[in-house]
Amino acid sequence: MINLELSKNLIDSFNDDGFIILDKFIDLKYLDKLRSKFEPLFRGEFETGIEPDEWNWKFDKDNAYATRQICNAWKSDNLIREFVCHKLIGKCCSILMNWKGARLVQDNILWKPPSGETLGFHQDAAYDDWLIPQTMITCWMSLDNTSREMGTLEYIKGSHRWGLQPPKGEFHSPEDYKKELNIFAERNNKKIDVTYVEVPAGGVSFHHGNTWHGSGINTSKDNRRAIVSHCVPSDARFHPTNEGGTAKIYKKYKKQNSDILDDNYFPLMWEKK
Ligand SMILES: O=C(O)CCC(=O)C(=O)O
């Protein structure tokens, strides 16, 4: 289904740059089937009968050019679940982050149509201050060939060493998608070195939760679609008091008198034996 052997060179690159980018990950025979899931999901046709946690773009209702995003489509669709919760993703994330295991905190289904708009630069781990430890790694799987013209994902090399800032600014369709990045870099005297994730369909990138990233406008005539696994350590716990970032959506899964992340809502993907 998916294939990857992490070499020492790849692990070193991840530690140096805050990301790695690879041309081959998803077995190509699954790509059409995965792409065919997007339209029904955004029309609200959920195979399992369960709504995703966030469904923030709907056909015939929302801005046609916004980048369309669903969070936790794994609850709604079985094939998406097989991919975003795959044990190999959990294993790669654990090795790259030096964790004993990984669980899914959130998935993303992303669809940037032709003329599709920006996603503001941000750091993923900034949204999970409601977890201990506050950390994350993201596996971004592309279902289409990507290029700079298509508004592909962009990374700032080495920015995983810049610390974590609270989330600021607009996420969906900001006019200046680099505004928050530029403000931070100028204030802290950081050099901005952009890498565009240009991969064939079925390619992948992994990025550290502190790595600054975002994406520009799709100036091509093609759709750009991705499925994404955002992972946290298998032994992460709910923070007793923090309520920032995405807490208002995900802290409802905290059980009274317990700080444990329940496998039913935050699936365990892989753990070292
Ligand atoms: O695909 C994009 O444009 C952004 C993806 C992203 O922000 C993420 O995967 O963390």
CSV table of C-alpha atoms and ligand atoms in Angstrom, one decimal:
chain,number,residue,atom,x,y,z
A,1,MET,CA,0.0,0.0,0.0
A,2,ILE,CA,2.8,2.4,1.0
A,3,ASN,CA,6.5,1.8,1.0
A,4,LEU,CA,9.5,3.5,2.7
A,5,GLU,CA,12.8,2.5,4.2
A,6,LEU,CA,14.2,5.3,6.3
A,7,SER,CA,18.0,5.6,5.8
A,8,LYS,CA,20.4,7.3,8.1
A,9,ASN,CA,20.8,10.1,5.4
A,10,LEU,CA,17.0,10.7,5.5
A,11,ILE,CA,16.9,10.9,9.3
A,12,ASP,CA,19.9,13.3,9.2
A,13,SER,CA,18.2,15.5,6.6
A,14,PHE,CA,15.1,15.6,8.7
A,15,ASN,CA,17.1,16.7,11.7
A,16,ASP,CA,19.0,19.3,9.7
A,17,ASP,CA,16.2,20.8,7.6
A,18,GLY,CA,13.0,20.0,9.6
A,19,PHE,CA,11.5,18.0,6.6
A,20,ILE,CA,12.2,15.3,4.0
A,21,ILE,CA,10.6,15.0,0.6
A,22,LEU,CA,10.4,11.7,-1.3
A,23,ASP,CA,9.0,10.9,-4.8
A,24,LYS,CA,7.6,7.4,-4.0
A,25,PHE,CA,5.4,6.5,-1.1
A,26,ILE,CA,1.8,5.5,-2.0
A,27,ASP,CA,1.4,2.5,-4.3
A,28,LEU,CA,0.1,4.1,-7.6
A,29,LYS,CA,-2.7,1.7,-8.0
A,30,TYR,CA,-4.6,3.3,-5.1
A,31,LEU,CA,-4.4,6.9,-6.4
A,32,ASP,CA,-7.5,6.9,-8.5
A,33,LYS,CA,-9.6,5.3,-5.7
A,34,LEU,CA,-8.3,7.9,-3.2
A,35,ARG,CA,-9.0,10.8,-5.5
A,36,SER,CA,-12.5,9.5,-6.1
A,37,LYS,CA,-13.2,9.9,-2.4
A,38,PHE,CA,-12.8,13.7,-2.4
A,39,GLU,CA,-16.0,14.8,-4.2
A,40,PRO,CA,-18.4,12.7,-2.1
A,41,LEU,CA,-16.7,13.7,1.1
A,42,PHE,CA,-17.0,17.4,0.3
A,43,ARG,CA,-20.7,16.8,-0.6
A,44,GLY,CA,-21.3,15.3,2.8
A,45,GLU,CA,-21.7,11.7,1.7
A,46,PHE,CA,-20.0,9.8,4.5
A,47,GLU,CA,-19.5,6.1,4.0
A,48,THR,CA,-19.5,5.3,7.7
A,49,GLY,CA,-22.3,7.6,8.5
A,50,ILE,CA,-20.0,9.6,10.8
A,51,GLU,CA,-19.3,13.3,10.2
A,52,PRO,CA,-15.6,14.4,10.3
A,53,ASP,CA,-14.6,16.7,13.1
A,54,GLU,CA,-14.2,19.7,10.8
A,55,TRP,CA,-15.8,20.0,7.4
A,56,ASN,CA,-15.1,23.5,6.4
A,57,TRP,CA,-15.9,23.6,2.7
A,58,LYS,CA,-19.2,22.5,1.1
A,59,PHE,CA,-20.2,22.4,-2.6
A,60,ASP,CA,-22.6,25.1,-3.8
A,61,LYS,CA,-22.2,27.0,-0.5
A,62,ASP,CA,-18.6,28.1,0.0
A,63,ASN,CA,-16.1,30.2,-1.9
A,64,ALA,CA,-15.3,28.0,-5.0
A,65,TYR,CA,-11.6,29.0,-4.9
A,66,ALA,CA,-10.8,28.4,-1.3
A,67,THR,CA,-8.6,25.5,-0.6
A,68,ARG,CA,-11.0,22.8,0.6
A,69,GLN,CA,-10.2,21.0,3.9
A,70,ILE,CA,-11.8,18.3,6.0
A,71,CYS,CA,-10.2,17.2,9.3
A,72,ASN,CA,-10.6,13.7,10.5
A,73,ALA,CA,-12.1,12.2,7.4
A,74,TRP,CA,-10.8,8.8,8.7
A,75,LYS,CA,-14.0,8.7,10.8
A,76,SER,CA,-16.1,9.0,7.7
A,77,ASP,CA,-14.3,6.9,5.1
A,78,ASN,CA,-12.7,3.5,5.4
A,79,LEU,CA,-10.0,3.8,2.7
A,80,ILE,CA,-8.9,7.2,3.9
A,81,ARG,CA,-8.6,5.6,7.4
A,82,GLU,CA,-6.4,2.7,6.0
A,83,PHE,CA,-4.0,5.3,4.6
A,84,VAL,CA,-3.8,8.1,7.2
A,85,CYS,CA,-3.7,5.6,10.1
A,86,HIS,CA,-1.2,3.3,8.4
A,87,LYS,CA,1.4,1.7,10.7
A,88,LEU,CA,4.3,2.5,8.4
A,89,ILE,CA,3.4,6.2,8.8
A,90,GLY,CA,3.4,5.7,12.6
A,91,LYS,CA,6.7,3.9,12.4
A,92,CYS,CA,8.4,6.6,10.2
A,93,CYS,CA,7.1,9.4,12.4
A,94,SER,CA,8.3,7.7,15.5
A,95,ILE,CA,11.8,7.1,14.1
A,96,LEU,CA,12.1,10.7,12.8
A,97,MET,CA,11.0,12.2,16.1
A,98,ASN,CA,12.7,9.6,18.3
A,99,TRP,CA,9.4,8.6,19.9
A,100,LYS,CA,8.5,5.2,21.2
A,101,GLY,CA,5.3,5.3,19.2
A,102,ALA,CA,2.8,7.5,17.3
A,103,ARG,CA,-0.9,8.1,17.2
A,104,LEU,CA,-3.1,10.2,14.9
A,105,VAL,CA,-4.2,13.4,16.4
A,106,GLN,CA,-5.9,14.7,13.2
A,107,ASP,CA,-6.0,14.0,9.5
A,108,ASN,CA,-6.5,16.5,6.7
A,109,ILE,CA,-8.1,16.0,3.2
A,110,LEU,CA,-6.9,19.0,1.2
A,111,TRP,CA,-8.1,20.0,-2.3
A,112,LYS,CA,-6.7,23.1,-4.0
A,113,PRO,CA,-8.6,23.5,-7.3
A,114,PRO,CA,-7.3,25.5,-10.3
A,115,SER,CA,-7.1,29.2,-9.0
A,116,GLY,CA,-7.3,27.7,-5.5
A,117,GLU,CA,-6.3,30.1,-2.8
A,118,THR,CA,-3.5,30.3,-0.2
A,119,LEU,CA,-3.0,28.7,3.2
A,120,GLY,CA,-1.1,31.0,5.6
A,121,PHE,CA,2.3,30.0,6.9
A,122,HIS,CA,2.1,28.3,10.3
A,123,GLN,CA,3.7,25.7,12.6
A,124,ASP,CA,1.5,22.6,13.2
A,125,ALA,CA,2.5,22.0,16.8
A,126,ALA,CA,1.4,25.6,17.7
A,127,TYR,CA,-2.2,24.3,17.5
A,128,ASP,CA,-1.8,21.6,20.1
A,129,ASP,CA,-1.0,23.4,23.4
A,130,TRP,CA,-3.7,21.2,24.9
A,131,LEU,CA,-1.3,18.2,24.7
A,132,ILE,CA,1.7,17.2,26.8
A,133,PRO,CA,4.2,17.2,25.3
A,134,GLN,CA,3.3,20.0,22.8
A,135,THR,CA,4.8,18.5,19.7
A,136,MET,CA,3.8,17.0,16.3
A,137,ILE,CA,5.1,15.5,13.1
A,138,THR,CA,3.1,15.6,9.8
A,139,CYS,CA,3.1,13.1,6.9
A,140,TRP,CA,1.8,14.9,3.7
A,141,MET,CA,0.9,12.5,0.9
A,142,SER,CA,0.2,14.0,-2.5
A,143,LEU,CA,-2.3,12.4,-4.9
A,144,ASP,CA,-1.3,14.7,-7.8
A,145,ASN,CA,2.0,15.8,-9.4
A,146,THR,CA,2.9,19.0,-7.6
A,147,SER,CA,4.8,22.1,-8.7
A,148,ARG,CA,5.4,25.6,-7.6
A,149,GLU,CA,2.8,26.9,-10.1
A,150,MET,CA,0.2,24.6,-8.5
A,151,GLY,CA,0.6,26.3,-5.1
A,152,THR,CA,2.3,23.3,-3.6
A,153,LEU,CA,3.4,23.0,0.0
A,154,GLU,CA,6.4,25.2,0.9
A,155,TYR,CA,8.8,24.7,3.8
A,156,ILE,CA,11.3,27.0,5.5
A,157,LYS,CA,14.5,25.1,5.8
A,158,GLY,CA,15.8,24.9,9.4
A,159,SER,CA,12.8,26.7,10.9
A,160,HIS,CA,12.1,23.7,13.2
A,161,ARG,CA,14.9,25.2,15.4
A,162,TRP,CA,13.2,28.6,15.7
A,163,GLY,CA,11.0,27.6,18.7
A,164,LEU,CA,7.2,27.6,18.7
A,165,GLN,CA,5.0,30.7,18.4
A,166,PRO,CA,1.3,30.8,19.3
A,167,PRO,CA,-0.9,30.5,16.1
A,168,LYS,CA,-1.5,34.0,14.6
A,169,GLY,CA,-3.2,35.4,11.5
A,170,GLU,CA,-5.6,33.9,9.0
A,171,PHE,CA,-5.2,30.2,8.0
A,172,HIS,CA,-7.6,30.0,5.0
A,173,SER,CA,-7.0,32.3,1.9
A,174,PRO,CA,-5.0,35.1,3.4
A,175,GLU,CA,-4.0,37.7,0.9
A,176,ASP,CA,-0.4,37.6,2.0
A,177,TYR,CA,0.2,34.0,3.0
A,178,LYS,CA,3.7,34.8,4.2
A,179,LYS,CA,2.7,37.7,6.5
A,180,GLU,CA,3.2,35.9,9.8
A,181,LEU,CA,6.4,34.2,8.7
A,182,ASN,CA,7.9,37.5,7.5
A,183,ILE,CA,7.0,39.3,10.7
A,184,PHE,CA,8.5,36.5,12.8
A,185,ALA,CA,11.7,36.3,10.7
A,186,GLU,CA,12.2,40.0,10.7
A,187,ARG,CA,11.7,40.4,14.5
A,188,ASN,CA,14.0,37.4,15.2
A,189,ASN,CA,16.6,38.1,12.5
A,190,LYS,CA,16.0,34.8,10.7
A,191,LYS,CA,16.8,34.0,7.1
A,192,ILE,CA,14.0,32.6,5.0
A,193,ASP,CA,15.1,29.7,2.8
A,194,VAL,CA,12.0,28.3,0.9
A,195,THR,CA,11.8,24.7,-0.4
A,196,TYR,CA,8.8,23.8,-2.7
A,197,VAL,CA,7.5,20.3,-2.3
A,198,GLU,CA,7.6,19.2,-6.0
A,199,VAL,CA,6.8,15.5,-6.2
A,200,PRO,CA,5.0,13.1,-8.5
A,201,ALA,CA,1.5,11.8,-7.5
A,202,GLY,CA,2.1,9.2,-4.8
A,203,GLY,CA,5.0,11.2,-3.3
A,204,VAL,CA,5.3,12.3,0.3
A,205,SER,CA,6.9,14.7,2.7
A,206,PHE,CA,7.3,14.6,6.4
A,207,HIS,CA,7.8,17.8,8.4
A,208,HIS,CA,8.5,18.5,12.1
A,209,GLY,CA,5.7,20.2,14.0
A,210,ASN,CA,7.8,23.3,14.5
A,211,THR,CA,8.7,23.8,10.8
A,212,TRP,CA,7.1,26.9,9.2
A,213,HIS,CA,5.1,26.0,6.1
A,214,GLY,CA,2.2,27.2,3.9
A,215,SER,CA,1.1,27.3,0.3
A,216,GLY,CA,0.4,29.8,-2.5
A,217,ILE,CA,-2.2,30.1,-5.2
A,218,ASN,CA,-2.8,27.3,-7.7
A,219,THR,CA,-2.1,29.1,-11.0
A,220,SER,CA,-2.3,25.8,-13.0
A,221,LYS,CA,-5.3,24.2,-14.6
A,222,ASP,CA,-5.0,21.1,-12.5
A,223,ASN,CA,-6.4,20.0,-9.1
A,224,ARG,CA,-3.9,19.5,-6.3
A,225,ARG,CA,-5.1,17.0,-3.7
A,226,ALA,CA,-3.3,15.6,-0.6
A,227,ILE,CA,-4.1,13.4,2.4
A,228,VAL,CA,-2.3,14.2,5.6
A,229,SER,CA,-1.6,12.5,8.9
A,230,HIS,CA,-0.7,14.7,11.9
A,231,CYS,CA,0.9,12.5,14.6
A,232,VAL,CA,1.8,12.9,18.2
A,233,PRO,CA,3.7,10.6,20.6
A,234,SER,CA,1.8,7.5,21.5
A,235,ASP,CA,2.1,8.4,25.2
A,236,ALA,CA,0.9,12.1,24.8
A,237,ARG,CA,-1.6,13.2,27.4
A,238,PHE,CA,-4.2,15.9,27.6
A,239,HIS,CA,-2.9,19.1,29.3
A,240,PRO,CA,-5.0,19.8,32.4
A,241,THR,CA,-5.7,23.5,31.7
A,242,ASN,CA,-4.5,24.7,28.2
A,243,GLU,CA,-7.3,25.5,25.8
A,244,GLY,CA,-5.6,27.1,22.8
A,245,GLY,CA,-5.3,26.1,19.1
A,246,THR,CA,-7.7,23.3,18.2
A,247,ALA,CA,-8.6,22.5,21.9
A,248,LYS,CA,-12.2,23.6,21.4
A,249,ILE,CA,-12.7,20.8,18.8
A,250,TYR,CA,-10.6,18.0,20.3
A,251,LYS,CA,-10.7,18.4,24.0
A,252,LYS,CA,-14.2,17.2,24.0
A,253,TYR,CA,-12.7,13.7,23.7
A,254,LYS,CA,-11.1,14.1,27.1
A,255,LYS,CA,-12.8,11.8,29.7
A,256,GLN,CA,-13.5,13.1,33.2
A,257,ASN,CA,-10.8,12.2,35.7
A,258,SER,CA,-8.4,11.0,32.9
A,259,ASP,CA,-5.7,12.6,30.8
A,260,ILE,CA,-5.4,9.6,28.4
A,261,LEU,CA,-5.9,10.0,24.6
A,262,ASP,CA,-8.5,7.3,23.8
A,263,ASP,CA,-7.5,5.0,20.9
A,264,ASN,CA,-11.1,5.4,19.6
A,265,TYR,CA,-10.6,9.1,18.9
A,266,PHE,CA,-6.8,9.3,18.5
A,267,PRO,CA,-5.8,6.0,16.8
A,268,LEU,CA,-2.6,4.3,17.9
A,269,MET,CA,-0.6,3.8,14.7
A,270,TRP,CA,2.6,2.1,15.8
A,271,GLU,CA,4.6,1.4,18.9
A,272,LYS,CA,8.1,-0.1,19.5
A,273,LYS,CA,7.8,-3.6,20.9
B,1,LIG,O1,-1.1,21.3,1.4
B,1,LIG,C1,-1.0,22.5,1.9
B,1,LIG,O2,-1.1,23.4,1.2
B,1,LIG,C2,-0.8,22.7,3.4
B,1,LIG,C3,-0.6,21.5,4.2
B,1,LIG,C4,-0.4,21.7,5.6
B,1,LIG,O3,-0.4,22.8,6.2
B,1,LIG,C5,0.0,20.5,6.4
B,1,LIG,O4,-0.1,19.4,5.9
B,1,LIG,O5,0.4,20.7,7.6
